Coordinates of C-alpha atoms in Angstrom, one line a residue:
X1 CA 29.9 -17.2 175.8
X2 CA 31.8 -13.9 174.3
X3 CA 33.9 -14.0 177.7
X4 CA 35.0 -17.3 176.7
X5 CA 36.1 -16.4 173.0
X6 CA 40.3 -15.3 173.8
X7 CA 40.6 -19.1 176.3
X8 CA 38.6 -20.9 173.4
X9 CA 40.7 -19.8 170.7
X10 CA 43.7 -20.5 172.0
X11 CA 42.1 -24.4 172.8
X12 CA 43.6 -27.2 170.2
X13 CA 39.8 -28.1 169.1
X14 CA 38.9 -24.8 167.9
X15 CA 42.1 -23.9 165.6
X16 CA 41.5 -22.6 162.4
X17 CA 37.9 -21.7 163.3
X18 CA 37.1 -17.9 163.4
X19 CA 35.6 -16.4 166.2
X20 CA 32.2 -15.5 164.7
X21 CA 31.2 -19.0 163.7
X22 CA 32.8 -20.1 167.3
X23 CA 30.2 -18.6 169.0
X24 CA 27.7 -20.6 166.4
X25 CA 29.4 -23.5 166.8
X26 CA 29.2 -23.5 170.7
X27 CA 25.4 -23.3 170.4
X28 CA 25.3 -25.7 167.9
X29 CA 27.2 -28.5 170.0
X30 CA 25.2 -27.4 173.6
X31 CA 28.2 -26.6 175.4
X32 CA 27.8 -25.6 179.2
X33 CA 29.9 -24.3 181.9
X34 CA 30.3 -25.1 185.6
X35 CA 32.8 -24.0 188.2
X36 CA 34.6 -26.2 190.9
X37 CA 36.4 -25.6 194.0
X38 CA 39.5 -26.9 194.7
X39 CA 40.3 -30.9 195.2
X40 CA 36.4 -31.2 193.9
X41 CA 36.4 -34.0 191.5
X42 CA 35.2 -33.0 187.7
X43 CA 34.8 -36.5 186.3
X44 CA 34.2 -39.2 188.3
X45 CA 36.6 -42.5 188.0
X46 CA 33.4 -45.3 186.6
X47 CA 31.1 -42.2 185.7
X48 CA 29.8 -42.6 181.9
X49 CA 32.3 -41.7 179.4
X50 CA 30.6 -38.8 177.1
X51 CA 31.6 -35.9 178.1
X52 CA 34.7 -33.9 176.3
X53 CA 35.8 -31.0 179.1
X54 CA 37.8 -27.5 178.4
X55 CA 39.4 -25.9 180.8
X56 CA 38.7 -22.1 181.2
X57 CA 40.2 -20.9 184.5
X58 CA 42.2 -23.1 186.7
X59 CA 44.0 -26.8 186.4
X60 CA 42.7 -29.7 186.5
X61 CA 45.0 -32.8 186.9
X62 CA 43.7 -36.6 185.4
X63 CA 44.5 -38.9 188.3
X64 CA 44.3 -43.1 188.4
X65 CA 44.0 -45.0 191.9
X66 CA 44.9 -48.8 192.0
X67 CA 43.4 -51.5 194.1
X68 CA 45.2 -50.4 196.9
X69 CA 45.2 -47.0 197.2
X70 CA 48.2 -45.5 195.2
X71 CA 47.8 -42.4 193.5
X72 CA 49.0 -42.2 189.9
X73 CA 48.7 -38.4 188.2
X74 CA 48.9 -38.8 184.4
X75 CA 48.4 -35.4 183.1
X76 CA 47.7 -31.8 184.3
X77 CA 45.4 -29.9 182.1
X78 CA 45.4 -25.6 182.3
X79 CA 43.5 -23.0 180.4
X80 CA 42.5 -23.9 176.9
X81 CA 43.5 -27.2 177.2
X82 CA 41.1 -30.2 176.5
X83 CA 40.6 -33.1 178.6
X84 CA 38.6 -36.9 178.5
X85 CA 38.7 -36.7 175.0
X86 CA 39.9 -39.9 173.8
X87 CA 37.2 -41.8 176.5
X88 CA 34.8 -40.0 175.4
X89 CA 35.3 -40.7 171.1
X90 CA 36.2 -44.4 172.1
X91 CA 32.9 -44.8 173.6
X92 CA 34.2 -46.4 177.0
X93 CA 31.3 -47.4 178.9
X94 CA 32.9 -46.1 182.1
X95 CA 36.0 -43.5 183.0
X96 CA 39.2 -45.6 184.0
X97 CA 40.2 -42.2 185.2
X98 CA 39.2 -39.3 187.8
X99 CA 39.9 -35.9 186.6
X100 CA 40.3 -33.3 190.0
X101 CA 40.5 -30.1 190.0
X102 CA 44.1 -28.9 191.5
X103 CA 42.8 -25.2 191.7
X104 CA 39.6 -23.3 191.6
X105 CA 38.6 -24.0 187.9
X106 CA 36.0 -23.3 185.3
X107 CA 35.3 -26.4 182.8
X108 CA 32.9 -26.1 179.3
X109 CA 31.4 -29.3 178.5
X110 CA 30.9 -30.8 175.1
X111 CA 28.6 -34.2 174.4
X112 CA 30.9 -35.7 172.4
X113 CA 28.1 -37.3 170.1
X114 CA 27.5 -33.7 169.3
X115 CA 31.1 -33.8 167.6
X116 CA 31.0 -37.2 166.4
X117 CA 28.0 -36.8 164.2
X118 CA 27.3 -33.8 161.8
X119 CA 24.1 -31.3 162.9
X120 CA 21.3 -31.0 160.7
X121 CA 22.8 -27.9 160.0
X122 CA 25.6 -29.5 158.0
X123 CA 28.0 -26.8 159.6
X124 CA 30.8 -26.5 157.0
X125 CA 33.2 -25.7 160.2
X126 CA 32.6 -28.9 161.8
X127 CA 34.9 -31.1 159.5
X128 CA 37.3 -28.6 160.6
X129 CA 36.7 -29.7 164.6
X130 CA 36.8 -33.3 163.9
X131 CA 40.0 -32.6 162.3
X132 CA 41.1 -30.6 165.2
X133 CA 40.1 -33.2 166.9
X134 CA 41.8 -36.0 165.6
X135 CA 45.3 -33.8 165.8
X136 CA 44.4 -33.3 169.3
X137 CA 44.1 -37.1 170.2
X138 CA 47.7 -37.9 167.7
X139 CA 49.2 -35.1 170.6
X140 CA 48.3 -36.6 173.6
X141 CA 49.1 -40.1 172.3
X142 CA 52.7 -38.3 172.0
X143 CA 52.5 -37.3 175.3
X144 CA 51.4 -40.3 176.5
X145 CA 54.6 -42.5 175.4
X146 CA 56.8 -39.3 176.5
X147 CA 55.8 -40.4 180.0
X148 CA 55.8 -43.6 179.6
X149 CA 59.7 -43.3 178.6
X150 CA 60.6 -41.4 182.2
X151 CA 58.6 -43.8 184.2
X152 CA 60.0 -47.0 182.9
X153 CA 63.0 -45.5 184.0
X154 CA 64.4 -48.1 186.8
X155 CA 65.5 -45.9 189.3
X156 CA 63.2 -42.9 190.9
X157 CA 67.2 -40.8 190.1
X158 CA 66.6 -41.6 186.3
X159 CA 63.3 -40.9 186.2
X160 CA 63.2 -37.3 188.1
X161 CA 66.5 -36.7 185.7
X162 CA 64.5 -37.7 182.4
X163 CA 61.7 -35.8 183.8
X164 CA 63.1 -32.4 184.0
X165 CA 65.3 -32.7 180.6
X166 CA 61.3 -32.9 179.0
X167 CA 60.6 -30.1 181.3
X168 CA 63.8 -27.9 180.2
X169 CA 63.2 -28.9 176.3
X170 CA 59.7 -28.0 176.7
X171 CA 60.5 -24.8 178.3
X172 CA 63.5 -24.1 175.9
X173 CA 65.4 -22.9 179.2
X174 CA 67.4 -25.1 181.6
X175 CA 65.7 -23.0 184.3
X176 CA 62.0 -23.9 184.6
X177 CA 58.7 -24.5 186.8
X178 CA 57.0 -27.9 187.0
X179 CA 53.0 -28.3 187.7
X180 CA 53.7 -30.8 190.4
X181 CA 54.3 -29.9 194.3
X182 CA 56.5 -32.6 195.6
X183 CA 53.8 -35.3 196.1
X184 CA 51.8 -34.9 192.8
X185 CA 55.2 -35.2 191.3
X186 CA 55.8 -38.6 193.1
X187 CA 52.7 -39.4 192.3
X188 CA 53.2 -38.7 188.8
X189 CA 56.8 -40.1 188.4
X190 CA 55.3 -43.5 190.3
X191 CA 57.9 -43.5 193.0
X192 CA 57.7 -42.9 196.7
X193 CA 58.1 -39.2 197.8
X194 CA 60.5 -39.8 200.7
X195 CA 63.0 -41.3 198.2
X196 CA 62.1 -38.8 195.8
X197 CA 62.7 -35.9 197.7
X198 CA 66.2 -37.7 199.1
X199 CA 67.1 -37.7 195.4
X200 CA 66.5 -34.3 194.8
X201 CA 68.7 -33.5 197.8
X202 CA 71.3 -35.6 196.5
X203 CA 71.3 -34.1 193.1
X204 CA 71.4 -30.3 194.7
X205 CA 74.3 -31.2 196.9
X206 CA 75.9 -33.2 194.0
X207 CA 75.4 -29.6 192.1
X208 CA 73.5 -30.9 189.3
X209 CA 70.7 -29.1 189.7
X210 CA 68.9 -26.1 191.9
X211 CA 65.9 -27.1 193.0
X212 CA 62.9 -24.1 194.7
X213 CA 59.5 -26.0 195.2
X214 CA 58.4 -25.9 191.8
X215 CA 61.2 -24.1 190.2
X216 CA 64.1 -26.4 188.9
X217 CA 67.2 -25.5 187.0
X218 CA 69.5 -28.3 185.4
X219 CA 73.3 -27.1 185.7

């Protein structure tokens, strides 16, 4: 696990924990490893909600499909980051989500029991993961109404527009790159990638902003 140690401690759930009892505490909560290809699915949409996942190489992006077919992408997780964790401490008997893996990746897997509940142990450094923990769910729930305020955006204009002002505060630049290739970012914006990408045209012509695949900059 010592190859893991500079990802891990940069990854919201281990904060505040030093390195030496990380590498106790990883045997102590039976995390494992496992490497996926590209497009190979990590979690399974209906697959038993237990599992808390850590990126270590690679993205991994969590994805919804609806009765018919349409492709929703909620999030895009990258190294360090933590994913399923909210399913996982709410006890859903089933995933209402599919988490894919958008490059080559490497994932660590935690039982999230193993977090939940205290080891025999008593680890003195495991009050400070379920704080992590808690910070880390109060984040994505953040996150979560941030994009919930660019797709209730009425037009696929406002909500491309209120997309990339998130992306250029974020950034702290008005020049930027997005995660999204011009489908994923349909798919995450919930609008339909023909008008999307006639938008973007509109909005480079109109000179408002510069647009290079992923790289955007607002003028």
């Amino acid at each position: 696990m010592n190859q893991y140690l500079p990802i891990l401690s940069r990854c919201p759930l281990f904060a505040d924990i030093e390195e030496h009892h990380l590498l106790r505490m990883l045997t102590c909560l039976g995390a494992k490893t496992e490497t996926f290809d590209k497009k190979y699915t990590v979690f399974a949409e209906g697959s038993p909600a237990r599992y808390i996942g850590i990126v270590l190489s690679g993205k991994v992006q969590m994805e919804q499909t609806d009765y018919y077919g349409n492709r929703s992408i909620l999030n895009v997780m990258g190294p360090g980051e933590v994913f399923a964790e909210a399913f996982a401490c709410a006890e859903v008997p089933a995933l209402p989500v599919s988490v894919i893996a958008s490059e080559a990746c490497e994932i660590m897997y935690i039982d999230s029991c193993h977090i939940l509940h205290t080891c025999e142990n008593n680890c003195g450094f495991h009050r400070q993961l379920i704080f992590n923990l808690m910070r880390d769910l109060a984040e994505k729930t953040i996150h979560f109404h941030q994009r919930i305020d660019v797709t209730s955006k009425r037009t696929t204009r406002d909500k491309l527009m209120a997309y990339l002002a998130h992306c250029a505060k974020q950034a702290g630049s008005n020049s930027f790159e997005i995660p999204f290739d011009r489908q994923a970012l349909a798919d995450y914006l919930e609008v339909d990638r023909s008008g999307l990408s006639t938008e973007i045209g509109k909005l480079v012509k109109e000179g408002v902003i510069s647009a290079e695949r992923k790289k955007f900059t607002l003028r």
